Amino acid sequence: MLFQLAWCFKLLSYDVVVVGAGPAGLMAARKAAEHGVSVLIVEKEKELGLKACAEGVSKKTLETAELKPSKTFIANEMKGACVYPPDESKRVIVEGPGYDGYVLNKPLFLQSMAEEAAKVGAELWVMAQLVGFKWDGDRVRSVVVNKAGEILQVNVKAVVGCDGVNSTVAKLASFDRSSYKIIPTLQYVMVNCRIPEPYYTHGYLGNDVAPKGYVWVFPKSESVANVGIGVQDKPAKPYLDKFIKRHPEMFDKAKIVKISGAPDPIGGQIRELYKGNVLLCGDAAGQTIPLTGGGIHSGIAAGKIAGEVVAKAVLNDDFSKEVLDEYPRRYNEYWGARIAKSLKALKVIEGLSDDDLNSLADVFSPEDVVNLANGIDIVTPALKLLKHPVLALKVGRRLLA
């Protein structure tokens, strides 16, 4: 039996295997390959970009991804964002330099990222699912992959897990994800919409709109939009359908052409980002901005650093704490700090009443909204709220605690 089993495997070798061909994985593969190590990306789906996504990014995202803007993968250019409290007449408009961005065609965006990784030598397998590790002490020495029904054993020097919420890498390597929390999301792609301001993204808050979450309308053109919702402790579809029904000015003649859904991590970054010769990036590591659920930019940034660090470890055959600590240290200086601040803001805001949310809209400037939601600066908005008789205790002091 053992003799027969051995013949089921085809032995291959790569320095680094990256699991998952999303934004984090493709960036990690590209940066590792640029440093001269051999890289294999394994993606379990048959094509890239199948996960449900609102597809909105800032212009800085492309800078981090080292990609030039292209009509190939940009569906719509955004001037800013409109944020609506329960009383939609109190909306806050965020616009101007630094607040503009894009709505992507994400599958084509990922294809462009894959092309850049391939140019520097990374290899990509689709329909290739990680099914096991073979260990030597605390180091993974090979991975077992089911590639379209063929079982392959790949010898490795390091593994980078960028395989999302249900990360197989995290499970096989026993990463502690006890603090990991997800929010269910549902999204429709709708055609024949009438979006009043199709060059702005739109986000709607309220306990009757999206309990402990929000509804988004991200226009891909003047008549096509990603319309989605994330909620906690409630079923998503009834709330999304109710929102659409309540906005006939946009959707009375619109039709749904695609329905998709996916869990989104909102519990903050996990405590350990590497174990032995295994690193985690992106959604697998909880590297999304909790209050917004955005993870494309933060994932690309993580992949970029992790790819550089793992290449250095491979080339020097040194997976010591001193070497690998460079990854969390560099990432946490900016992104880890933002994720932590946004998580703190989320925990405060998700417990507010609709009246409280309306009051926030009266107090906050557009810059305050962006800074709080994205974890850039929670102190300045909090200090403003200390002057408010109701929100000082409910929000201001809790943000500063």
PDB file of C-alpha atoms in Angstrom, residues 70-330:
ATOM      1  CA  SER A  70      -5.433  51.079 -16.808  1.00  0.00           C
ATOM      2  CA  LYS A  71      -8.787  50.976 -18.542  1.00  0.00           C
ATOM      3  CA  THR A  72      -8.234  47.231 -18.632  1.00  0.00           C
ATOM      4  CA  PHE A  73      -9.142  46.853 -14.959  1.00  0.00           C
ATOM      5  CA  ILE A  74     -10.672  50.205 -13.903  1.00  0.00           C
ATOM      6  CA  ALA A  75     -14.433  50.201 -14.303  1.00  0.00           C
ATOM      7  CA  ASN A  76     -15.073  53.706 -12.945  1.00  0.00           C
ATOM      8  CA  GLU A  77     -13.092  56.588 -11.490  1.00  0.00           C
ATOM      9  CA  MET A  78     -14.403  57.993  -8.205  1.00  0.00           C
ATOM     10  CA  LYS A  79     -14.253  61.640  -7.115  1.00  0.00           C
ATOM     11  CA  GLY A  80     -15.056  60.786  -3.507  1.00  0.00           C
ATOM     12  CA  ALA A  81     -17.597  59.146  -1.218  1.00  0.00           C
ATOM     13  CA  CYS A  82     -21.008  59.967   0.234  1.00  0.00           C
ATOM     14  CA  VAL A  83     -21.753  58.630   3.737  1.00  0.00           C
ATOM     15  CA  TYR A  84     -25.404  58.567   4.825  1.00  0.00           C
ATOM     16  CA  PRO A  85     -26.577  58.340   8.448  1.00  0.00           C
ATOM     17  CA  PRO A  86     -30.138  57.095   9.071  1.00  0.00           C
ATOM     18  CA  ASP A  87     -31.392  60.581   8.223  1.00  0.00           C
ATOM     19  CA  GLU A  88     -30.035  60.611   4.685  1.00  0.00           C
ATOM     20  CA  SER A  89     -30.468  64.385   4.405  1.00  0.00           C
ATOM     21  CA  LYS A  90     -27.497  64.676   6.785  1.00  0.00           C
ATOM     22  CA  ARG A  91     -25.116  62.916   4.416  1.00  0.00           C
ATOM     23  CA  VAL A  92     -21.411  63.712   4.575  1.00  0.00           C
ATOM     24  CA  ILE A  93     -19.572  64.152   1.262  1.00  0.00           C
ATOM     25  CA  VAL A  94     -15.897  63.255   1.242  1.00  0.00           C
ATOM     26  CA  GLU A  95     -14.064  64.483  -1.839  1.00  0.00           C
ATOM     27  CA  GLY A  96     -10.929  66.089  -3.156  1.00  0.00           C
ATOM     28  CA  PRO A  97      -7.280  65.040  -3.548  1.00  0.00           C
ATOM     29  CA  GLY A  98      -6.486  61.996  -1.447  1.00  0.00           C
ATOM     30  CA  TYR A  99     -10.118  60.915  -1.236  1.00  0.00           C
ATOM     31  CA  ASP A 100     -10.531  59.905  -4.861  1.00  0.00           C
ATOM     32  CA  GLY A 101     -10.180  56.385  -6.176  1.00  0.00           C
ATOM     33  CA  TYR A 102     -11.522  53.675  -8.444  1.00  0.00           C
ATOM     34  CA  VAL A 103     -14.107  50.948  -8.706  1.00  0.00           C
ATOM     35  CA  LEU A 104     -12.248  48.037 -10.210  1.00  0.00           C
ATOM     36  CA  ASN A 105     -13.060  45.124 -12.397  1.00  0.00           C
ATOM     37  CA  LYS A 106     -11.385  42.948  -9.787  1.00  0.00           C
ATOM     38  CA  PRO A 107     -10.853  39.776 -11.865  1.00  0.00           C
ATOM     39  CA  LEU A 108      -9.013  41.839 -14.489  1.00  0.00           C
ATOM     40  CA  PHE A 109      -7.119  43.704 -11.771  1.00  0.00           C
ATOM     41  CA  LEU A 110      -5.913  40.392 -10.342  1.00  0.00           C
ATOM     42  CA  GLN A 111      -4.991  39.201 -13.821  1.00  0.00           C
ATOM     43  CA  SER A 112      -2.795  42.290 -14.184  1.00  0.00           C
ATOM     44  CA  MET A 113      -1.184  41.550 -10.819  1.00  0.00           C
ATOM     45  CA  ALA A 114      -0.639  37.938 -11.898  1.00  0.00           C
ATOM     46  CA  GLU A 115       0.975  39.112 -15.115  1.00  0.00           C
ATOM     47  CA  GLU A 116       3.470  41.225 -13.174  1.00  0.00           C
ATOM     48  CA  ALA A 117       4.277  38.271 -10.914  1.00  0.00           C
ATOM     49  CA  ALA A 118       4.762  36.031 -13.948  1.00  0.00           C
ATOM     50  CA  LYS A 119       7.145  38.536 -15.558  1.00  0.00           C
ATOM     51  CA  VAL A 120       9.583  38.044 -12.687  1.00  0.00           C
ATOM     52  CA  GLY A 121       9.287  34.265 -12.760  1.00  0.00           C
ATOM     53  CA  ALA A 122       6.441  33.293 -10.433  1.00  0.00           C
ATOM     54  CA  GLU A 123       4.377  30.311 -11.589  1.00  0.00           C
ATOM     55  CA  LEU A 124       0.613  30.127 -11.050  1.00  0.00           C
ATOM     56  CA  TRP A 125      -1.570  27.017 -10.827  1.00  0.00           C
ATOM     57  CA  VAL A 126      -5.363  27.373 -10.788  1.00  0.00           C
ATOM     58  CA  MET A 127      -7.699  24.586  -9.680  1.00  0.00           C
ATOM     59  CA  ALA A 128      -4.899  23.654  -7.298  1.00  0.00           C
ATOM     60  CA  GLN A 129      -5.924  23.130  -3.681  1.00  0.00           C
ATOM     61  CA  LEU A 130      -3.578  22.750  -0.734  1.00  0.00           C
ATOM     62  CA  VAL A 131      -4.475  19.540   1.116  1.00  0.00           C
ATOM     63  CA  GLY A 132      -1.570  18.961   3.479  1.00  0.00           C
ATOM     64  CA  PHE A 133       1.834  19.790   4.928  1.00  0.00           C
ATOM     65  CA  LYS A 134       4.759  17.502   5.580  1.00  0.00           C
ATOM     66  CA  TRP A 135       6.730  18.700   8.586  1.00  0.00           C
ATOM     67  CA  ASP A 136      10.297  18.444   9.781  1.00  0.00           C
ATOM     68  CA  GLY A 137      10.105  19.660  13.360  1.00  0.00           C
ATOM     69  CA  ASP A 138       8.559  23.135  13.262  1.00  0.00           C
ATOM     70  CA  ARG A 139       9.328  23.660   9.564  1.00  0.00           C
ATOM     71  CA  VAL A 140       7.174  22.714   6.582  1.00  0.00           C
ATOM     72  CA  ARG A 141       9.366  20.745   4.167  1.00  0.00           C
ATOM     73  CA  SER A 142       6.743  20.012   1.508  1.00  0.00           C
ATOM     74  CA  VAL A 143       3.138  20.767   0.639  1.00  0.00           C
ATOM     75  CA  VAL A 144       0.638  18.389  -0.903  1.00  0.00           C
ATOM     76  CA  VAL A 145      -1.538  19.916  -3.620  1.00  0.00           C
ATOM     77  CA  ASN A 146      -4.546  18.525  -5.469  1.00  0.00           C
ATOM     78  CA  LYS A 147      -4.150  20.035  -8.919  1.00  0.00           C
ATOM     79  CA  ALA A 148      -7.316  19.273 -10.891  1.00  0.00           C
ATOM     80  CA  GLY A 149      -7.373  15.746  -9.461  1.00  0.00           C
ATOM     81  CA  GLU A 150      -3.620  15.078  -9.642  1.00  0.00           C
ATOM     82  CA  ILE A 151      -1.880  14.792  -6.280  1.00  0.00           C
ATOM     83  CA  LEU A 152       1.457  16.610  -6.258  1.00  0.00           C
ATOM     84  CA  GLN A 153       4.060  16.931  -3.533  1.00  0.00           C
ATOM     85  CA  VAL A 154       6.068  20.140  -3.672  1.00  0.00           C
ATOM     86  CA  ASN A 155       9.234  20.543  -1.619  1.00  0.00           C
ATOM     87  CA  VAL A 156       9.470  24.050  -0.157  1.00  0.00           C
ATOM     88  CA  LYS A 157      11.635  26.305   1.948  1.00  0.00           C
ATOM     89  CA  ALA A 158       8.743  28.558   3.003  1.00  0.00           C
ATOM     90  CA  VAL A 159       4.964  28.922   2.699  1.00  0.00           C
ATOM     91  CA  VAL A 160       2.966  32.165   2.539  1.00  0.00           C
ATOM     92  CA  GLY A 161      -0.726  31.680   3.321  1.00  0.00           C
ATOM     93  CA  CYS A 162      -2.943  34.206   1.562  1.00  0.00           C
ATOM     94  CA  ASP A 163      -5.939  31.895   1.313  1.00  0.00           C
ATOM     95  CA  GLY A 164      -8.649  33.984   2.897  1.00  0.00           C
ATOM     96  CA  VAL A 165     -11.111  33.664   5.738  1.00  0.00           C
ATOM     97  CA  ASN A 166     -11.179  29.867   5.781  1.00  0.00           C
ATOM     98  CA  SER A 167      -7.399  29.626   5.494  1.00  0.00           C
ATOM     99  CA  THR A 168      -6.166  26.061   5.136  1.00  0.00           C
ATOM    100  CA  VAL A 169      -2.639  27.275   5.849  1.00  0.00           C
ATOM    101  CA  ALA A 170      -3.727  28.797   9.171  1.00  0.00           C
ATOM    102  CA  LYS A 171      -5.422  25.548  10.164  1.00  0.00           C
ATOM    103  CA  LEU A 172      -2.577  23.236   9.127  1.00  0.00           C
ATOM    104  CA  ALA A 173      -0.005  25.397  10.913  1.00  0.00           C
ATOM    105  CA  SER A 174      -2.233  25.880  14.001  1.00  0.00           C
ATOM    106  CA  PHE A 175      -2.208  29.675  13.996  1.00  0.00           C
ATOM    107  CA  ASP A 176      -4.132  31.204  16.883  1.00  0.00           C
ATOM    108  CA  ARG A 177      -7.186  32.855  15.353  1.00  0.00           C
ATOM    109  CA  SER A 178      -9.288  32.845  18.530  1.00  0.00           C
ATOM    110  CA  SER A 179      -9.943  36.580  18.129  1.00  0.00           C
ATOM    111  CA  TYR A 180     -10.943  36.170  14.475  1.00  0.00           C
ATOM    112  CA  LYS A 181     -14.417  37.536  13.738  1.00  0.00           C
ATOM    113  CA  ILE A 182     -16.308  37.681  10.449  1.00  0.00           C
ATOM    114  CA  ILE A 183     -19.324  39.543   9.124  1.00  0.00           C
ATOM    115  CA  PRO A 184     -21.498  37.981   6.405  1.00  0.00           C
ATOM    116  CA  THR A 185     -21.864  40.052   3.258  1.00  0.00           C
ATOM    117  CA  LEU A 186     -24.218  39.843   0.289  1.00  0.00           C
ATOM    118  CA  GLN A 187     -23.847  41.708  -2.980  1.00  0.00           C
ATOM    119  CA  TYR A 188     -25.925  42.198  -6.110  1.00  0.00           C
ATOM    120  CA  VAL A 189     -24.557  43.456  -9.390  1.00  0.00           C
ATOM    121  CA  MET A 190     -27.420  45.552 -10.723  1.00  0.00           C
ATOM    122  CA  VAL A 191     -27.972  46.986 -14.205  1.00  0.00           C
ATOM    123  CA  ASN A 192     -30.271  49.761 -15.414  1.00  0.00           C
ATOM    124  CA  CYS A 193     -29.714  51.728 -12.203  1.00  0.00           C
ATOM    125  CA  ARG A 194     -30.063  55.482 -11.939  1.00  0.00           C
ATOM    126  CA  ILE A 195     -27.308  56.509  -9.535  1.00  0.00           C
ATOM    127  CA  PRO A 196     -27.653  60.279  -8.949  1.00  0.00           C
ATOM    128  CA  GLU A 197     -23.901  60.752  -8.509  1.00  0.00           C
ATOM    129  CA  PRO A 198     -22.214  57.883 -10.338  1.00  0.00           C
ATOM    130  CA  TYR A 199     -18.691  59.134  -9.643  1.00  0.00           C
ATOM    131  CA  TYR A 200     -19.016  58.771  -5.876  1.00  0.00           C
ATOM    132  CA  THR A 201     -19.238  55.664  -3.747  1.00  0.00           C
ATOM    133  CA  HIS A 202     -22.208  55.617  -1.381  1.00  0.00           C
ATOM    134  CA  GLY A 203     -22.396  54.096   2.105  1.00  0.00           C
ATOM    135  CA  TYR A 204     -25.551  53.915   4.248  1.00  0.00           C
ATOM    136  CA  LEU A 205     -25.659  53.427   8.028  1.00  0.00           C
ATOM    137  CA  GLY A 206     -28.456  52.721  10.459  1.00  0.00           C
ATOM    138  CA  ASN A 207     -29.906  49.999  12.648  1.00  0.00           C
ATOM    139  CA  ASP A 208     -32.887  49.676  10.327  1.00  0.00           C
ATOM    140  CA  VAL A 209     -30.634  49.804   7.261  1.00  0.00           C
ATOM    141  CA  ALA A 210     -27.827  47.384   8.166  1.00  0.00           C
ATOM    142  CA  PRO A 211     -27.544  46.381  11.841  1.00  0.00           C
ATOM    143  CA  LYS A 212     -23.933  46.796  12.999  1.00  0.00           C
ATOM    144  CA  GLY A 213     -22.847  47.168   9.386  1.00  0.00           C
ATOM    145  CA  TYR A 214     -23.655  49.205   6.312  1.00  0.00           C
ATOM    146  CA  VAL A 215     -25.041  49.133   2.770  1.00  0.00           C
ATOM    147  CA  TRP A 216     -22.823  50.137  -0.117  1.00  0.00           C
ATOM    148  CA  VAL A 217     -23.603  51.316  -3.639  1.00  0.00           C
ATOM    149  CA  PHE A 218     -20.435  51.388  -5.732  1.00  0.00           C
ATOM    150  CA  PRO A 219     -21.157  52.520  -9.302  1.00  0.00           C
ATOM    151  CA  LYS A 220     -19.237  50.713 -12.043  1.00  0.00           C
ATOM    152  CA  SER A 221     -20.828  53.039 -14.610  1.00  0.00           C
ATOM    153  CA  GLU A 222     -23.800  55.372 -14.775  1.00  0.00           C
ATOM    154  CA  SER A 223     -26.168  52.399 -14.914  1.00  0.00           C
ATOM    155  CA  VAL A 224     -24.303  49.448 -13.324  1.00  0.00           C
ATOM    156  CA  ALA A 225     -23.486  49.192  -9.625  1.00  0.00           C
ATOM    157  CA  ASN A 226     -22.288  46.825  -6.935  1.00  0.00           C
ATOM    158  CA  VAL A 227     -25.033  47.011  -4.305  1.00  0.00           C
ATOM    159  CA  GLY A 228     -24.187  45.132  -1.143  1.00  0.00           C
ATOM    160  CA  ILE A 229     -24.566  44.821   2.598  1.00  0.00           C
ATOM    161  CA  GLY A 230     -22.704  43.586   5.633  1.00  0.00           C
ATOM    162  CA  VAL A 231     -24.647  42.926   8.851  1.00  0.00           C
ATOM    163  CA  GLN A 232     -24.094  41.303  12.214  1.00  0.00           C
ATOM    164  CA  ASP A 233     -26.520  38.970  14.000  1.00  0.00           C
ATOM    165  CA  LYS A 234     -29.192  39.425  11.311  1.00  0.00           C
ATOM    166  CA  PRO A 235     -29.918  37.872   7.884  1.00  0.00           C
ATOM    167  CA  ALA A 236     -28.447  40.068   5.172  1.00  0.00           C
ATOM    168  CA  LYS A 237     -30.861  39.550   2.273  1.00  0.00           C
ATOM    169  CA  PRO A 238     -34.056  41.007   3.822  1.00  0.00           C
ATOM    170  CA  TYR A 239     -32.215  44.188   4.749  1.00  0.00           C
ATOM    171  CA  LEU A 240     -30.613  44.577   1.338  1.00  0.00           C
ATOM    172  CA  ASP A 241     -33.913  43.966  -0.449  1.00  0.00           C
ATOM    173  CA  LYS A 242     -35.634  46.468   1.836  1.00  0.00           C
ATOM    174  CA  PHE A 243     -32.977  49.085   1.121  1.00  0.00           C
ATOM    175  CA  ILE A 244     -33.413  48.646  -2.631  1.00  0.00           C
ATOM    176  CA  LYS A 245     -37.204  48.895  -2.328  1.00  0.00           C
ATOM    177  CA  ARG A 246     -36.867  52.089  -0.288  1.00  0.00           C
ATOM    178  CA  HIS A 247     -34.804  53.755  -3.021  1.00  0.00           C
ATOM    179  CA  PRO A 248     -36.927  53.578  -6.171  1.00  0.00           C
ATOM    180  CA  GLU A 249     -35.175  56.681  -7.507  1.00  0.00           C
ATOM    181  CA  MET A 250     -32.158  54.433  -8.085  1.00  0.00           C
ATOM    182  CA  PHE A 251     -33.553  50.932  -8.455  1.00  0.00           C
ATOM    183  CA  ASP A 252     -37.202  50.862  -9.593  1.00  0.00           C
ATOM    184  CA  LYS A 253     -36.189  49.708 -13.086  1.00  0.00           C
ATOM    185  CA  ALA A 254     -32.936  47.993 -12.125  1.00  0.00           C
ATOM    186  CA  LYS A 255     -32.333  44.282 -12.527  1.00  0.00           C
ATOM    187  CA  ILE A 256     -30.032  41.925 -10.628  1.00  0.00           C
ATOM    188  CA  VAL A 257     -27.622  40.120 -12.945  1.00  0.00           C
ATOM    189  CA  LYS A 258     -25.350  38.561 -10.338  1.00  0.00           C
ATOM    190  CA  ILE A 259     -25.635  37.543  -6.680  1.00  0.00           C
ATOM    191  CA  SER A 260     -22.615  36.720  -4.558  1.00  0.00           C
ATOM    192  CA  GLY A 261     -21.650  36.645  -0.933  1.00  0.00           C
ATOM    193  CA  ALA A 262     -18.616  36.140   1.250  1.00  0.00           C
ATOM    194  CA  PRO A 263     -17.577  36.461   4.894  1.00  0.00           C
ATOM    195  CA  ASP A 264     -15.424  39.477   5.688  1.00  0.00           C
ATOM    196  CA  PRO A 265     -13.035  39.552   8.688  1.00  0.00           C
ATOM    197  CA  ILE A 266     -13.687  42.462  11.068  1.00  0.00           C
ATOM    198  CA  GLY A 267     -12.023  41.236  14.254  1.00  0.00           C
ATOM    199  CA  GLY A 268      -8.667  42.848  13.657  1.00  0.00           C
ATOM    200  CA  GLN A 269      -5.279  41.414  12.827  1.00  0.00           C
ATOM    201  CA  ILE A 270      -4.359  38.115  14.476  1.00  0.00           C
ATOM    202  CA  ARG A 271      -1.570  38.161  17.059  1.00  0.00           C
ATOM    203  CA  GLU A 272       1.060  36.090  15.240  1.00  0.00           C
ATOM    204  CA  LEU A 273       1.799  36.557  11.537  1.00  0.00           C
ATOM    205  CA  TYR A 274       4.364  33.779  11.191  1.00  0.00           C
ATOM    206  CA  LYS A 275       5.252  30.391  12.696  1.00  0.00           C
ATOM    207  CA  GLY A 276       8.392  28.531  11.707  1.00  0.00           C
ATOM    208  CA  ASN A 277       8.693  29.012   7.942  1.00  0.00           C
ATOM    209  CA  VAL A 278       4.978  29.803   7.423  1.00  0.00           C
ATOM    210  CA  LEU A 279       3.646  33.373   7.066  1.00  0.00           C
ATOM    211  CA  LEU A 280       0.042  34.611   6.838  1.00  0.00           C
ATOM    212  CA  CYS A 281      -1.180  37.635   4.842  1.00  0.00           C
ATOM    213  CA  GLY A 282      -4.418  39.360   3.891  1.00  0.00           C
ATOM    214  CA  ASP A 283      -7.802  38.059   5.004  1.00  0.00           C
ATOM    215  CA  ALA A 284      -6.142  34.921   6.400  1.00  0.00           C
ATOM    216  CA  ALA A 285      -4.390  37.155   8.943  1.00  0.00           C
ATOM    217  CA  GLY A 286      -7.382  39.448   9.555  1.00  0.00           C
ATOM    218  CA  GLN A 287      -5.653  42.303   7.749  1.00  0.00           C
ATOM    219  CA  THR A 288      -8.769  44.236   6.760  1.00  0.00           C
ATOM    220  CA  ILE A 289      -9.968  47.609   8.040  1.00  0.00           C
ATOM    221  CA  PRO A 290     -12.696  46.488  10.487  1.00  0.00           C
ATOM    222  CA  LEU A 291     -15.092  49.429  10.226  1.00  0.00           C
ATOM    223  CA  THR A 292     -15.182  49.488   6.431  1.00  0.00           C
ATOM    224  CA  GLY A 293     -14.352  45.855   5.654  1.00  0.00           C
ATOM    225  CA  GLY A 294     -11.859  47.028   3.040  1.00  0.00           C
ATOM    226  CA  GLY A 295      -8.948  44.670   2.529  1.00  0.00           C
ATOM    227  CA  ILE A 296      -7.472  45.101  -0.950  1.00  0.00           C
ATOM    228  CA  HIS A 297      -4.960  47.839  -0.092  1.00  0.00           C
ATOM    229  CA  SER A 298      -4.030  46.464   3.325  1.00  0.00           C
ATOM    230  CA  GLY A 299      -3.615  42.984   1.825  1.00  0.00           C
ATOM    231  CA  ILE A 300      -1.372  44.179  -0.984  1.00  0.00           C
ATOM    232  CA  ALA A 301       0.780  46.052   1.548  1.00  0.00           C
ATOM    233  CA  ALA A 302       1.081  42.901   3.672  1.00  0.00           C
ATOM    234  CA  GLY A 303       1.985  40.738   0.683  1.00  0.00           C
ATOM    235  CA  LYS A 304       4.605  43.221  -0.412  1.00  0.00           C
ATOM    236  CA  ILE A 305       6.416  43.145   2.924  1.00  0.00           C
ATOM    237  CA  ALA A 306       5.969  39.411   3.504  1.00  0.00           C
ATOM    238  CA  GLY A 307       7.298  38.591   0.036  1.00  0.00           C
ATOM    239  CA  GLU A 308      10.445  40.641   0.611  1.00  0.00           C
ATOM    240  CA  VAL A 309      11.030  39.195   4.087  1.00  0.00           C
ATOM    241  CA  VAL A 310      10.459  35.555   3.109  1.00  0.00           C
ATOM    242  CA  ALA A 311      12.836  35.914   0.161  1.00  0.00           C
ATOM    243  CA  LYS A 312      15.530  37.228   2.497  1.00  0.00           C
ATOM    244  CA  ALA A 313      14.927  34.306   4.872  1.00  0.00           C
ATOM    245  CA  VAL A 314      15.155  31.775   2.039  1.00  0.00           C
ATOM    246  CA  LEU A 315      18.285  33.245   0.482  1.00  0.00           C
ATOM    247  CA  ASN A 316      20.097  33.284   3.845  1.00  0.00           C
ATOM    248  CA  ASP A 317      18.500  30.047   5.090  1.00  0.00           C
ATOM    249  CA  ASP A 318      17.595  31.975   8.218  1.00  0.00           C
ATOM    250  CA  PHE A 319      14.070  31.762   9.608  1.00  0.00           C
ATOM    251  CA  SER A 320      14.971  33.126  12.999  1.00  0.00           C
ATOM    252  CA  LYS A 321      12.773  35.507  14.940  1.00  0.00           C
ATOM    253  CA  GLU A 322      15.223  38.325  14.201  1.00  0.00           C
ATOM    254  CA  VAL A 323      14.706  37.886  10.457  1.00  0.00           C
ATOM    255  CA  LEU A 324      10.972  37.162  10.320  1.00  0.00           C
ATOM    256  CA  ASP A 325      10.042  39.857  12.848  1.00  0.00           C
ATOM    257  CA  GLU A 326      10.749  42.363  10.101  1.00  0.00           C
ATOM    258  CA  TYR A 327       7.364  41.476   8.575  1.00  0.00           C
ATOM    259  CA  PRO A 328       5.095  42.377  11.528  1.00  0.00           C
ATOM    260  CA  ARG A 329       7.350  45.251  12.552  1.00  0.00           C
ATOM    261  CA  ARG A 330       7.167  46.975   9.178  1.00  0.00           C
TER     262      ARG A 330
END
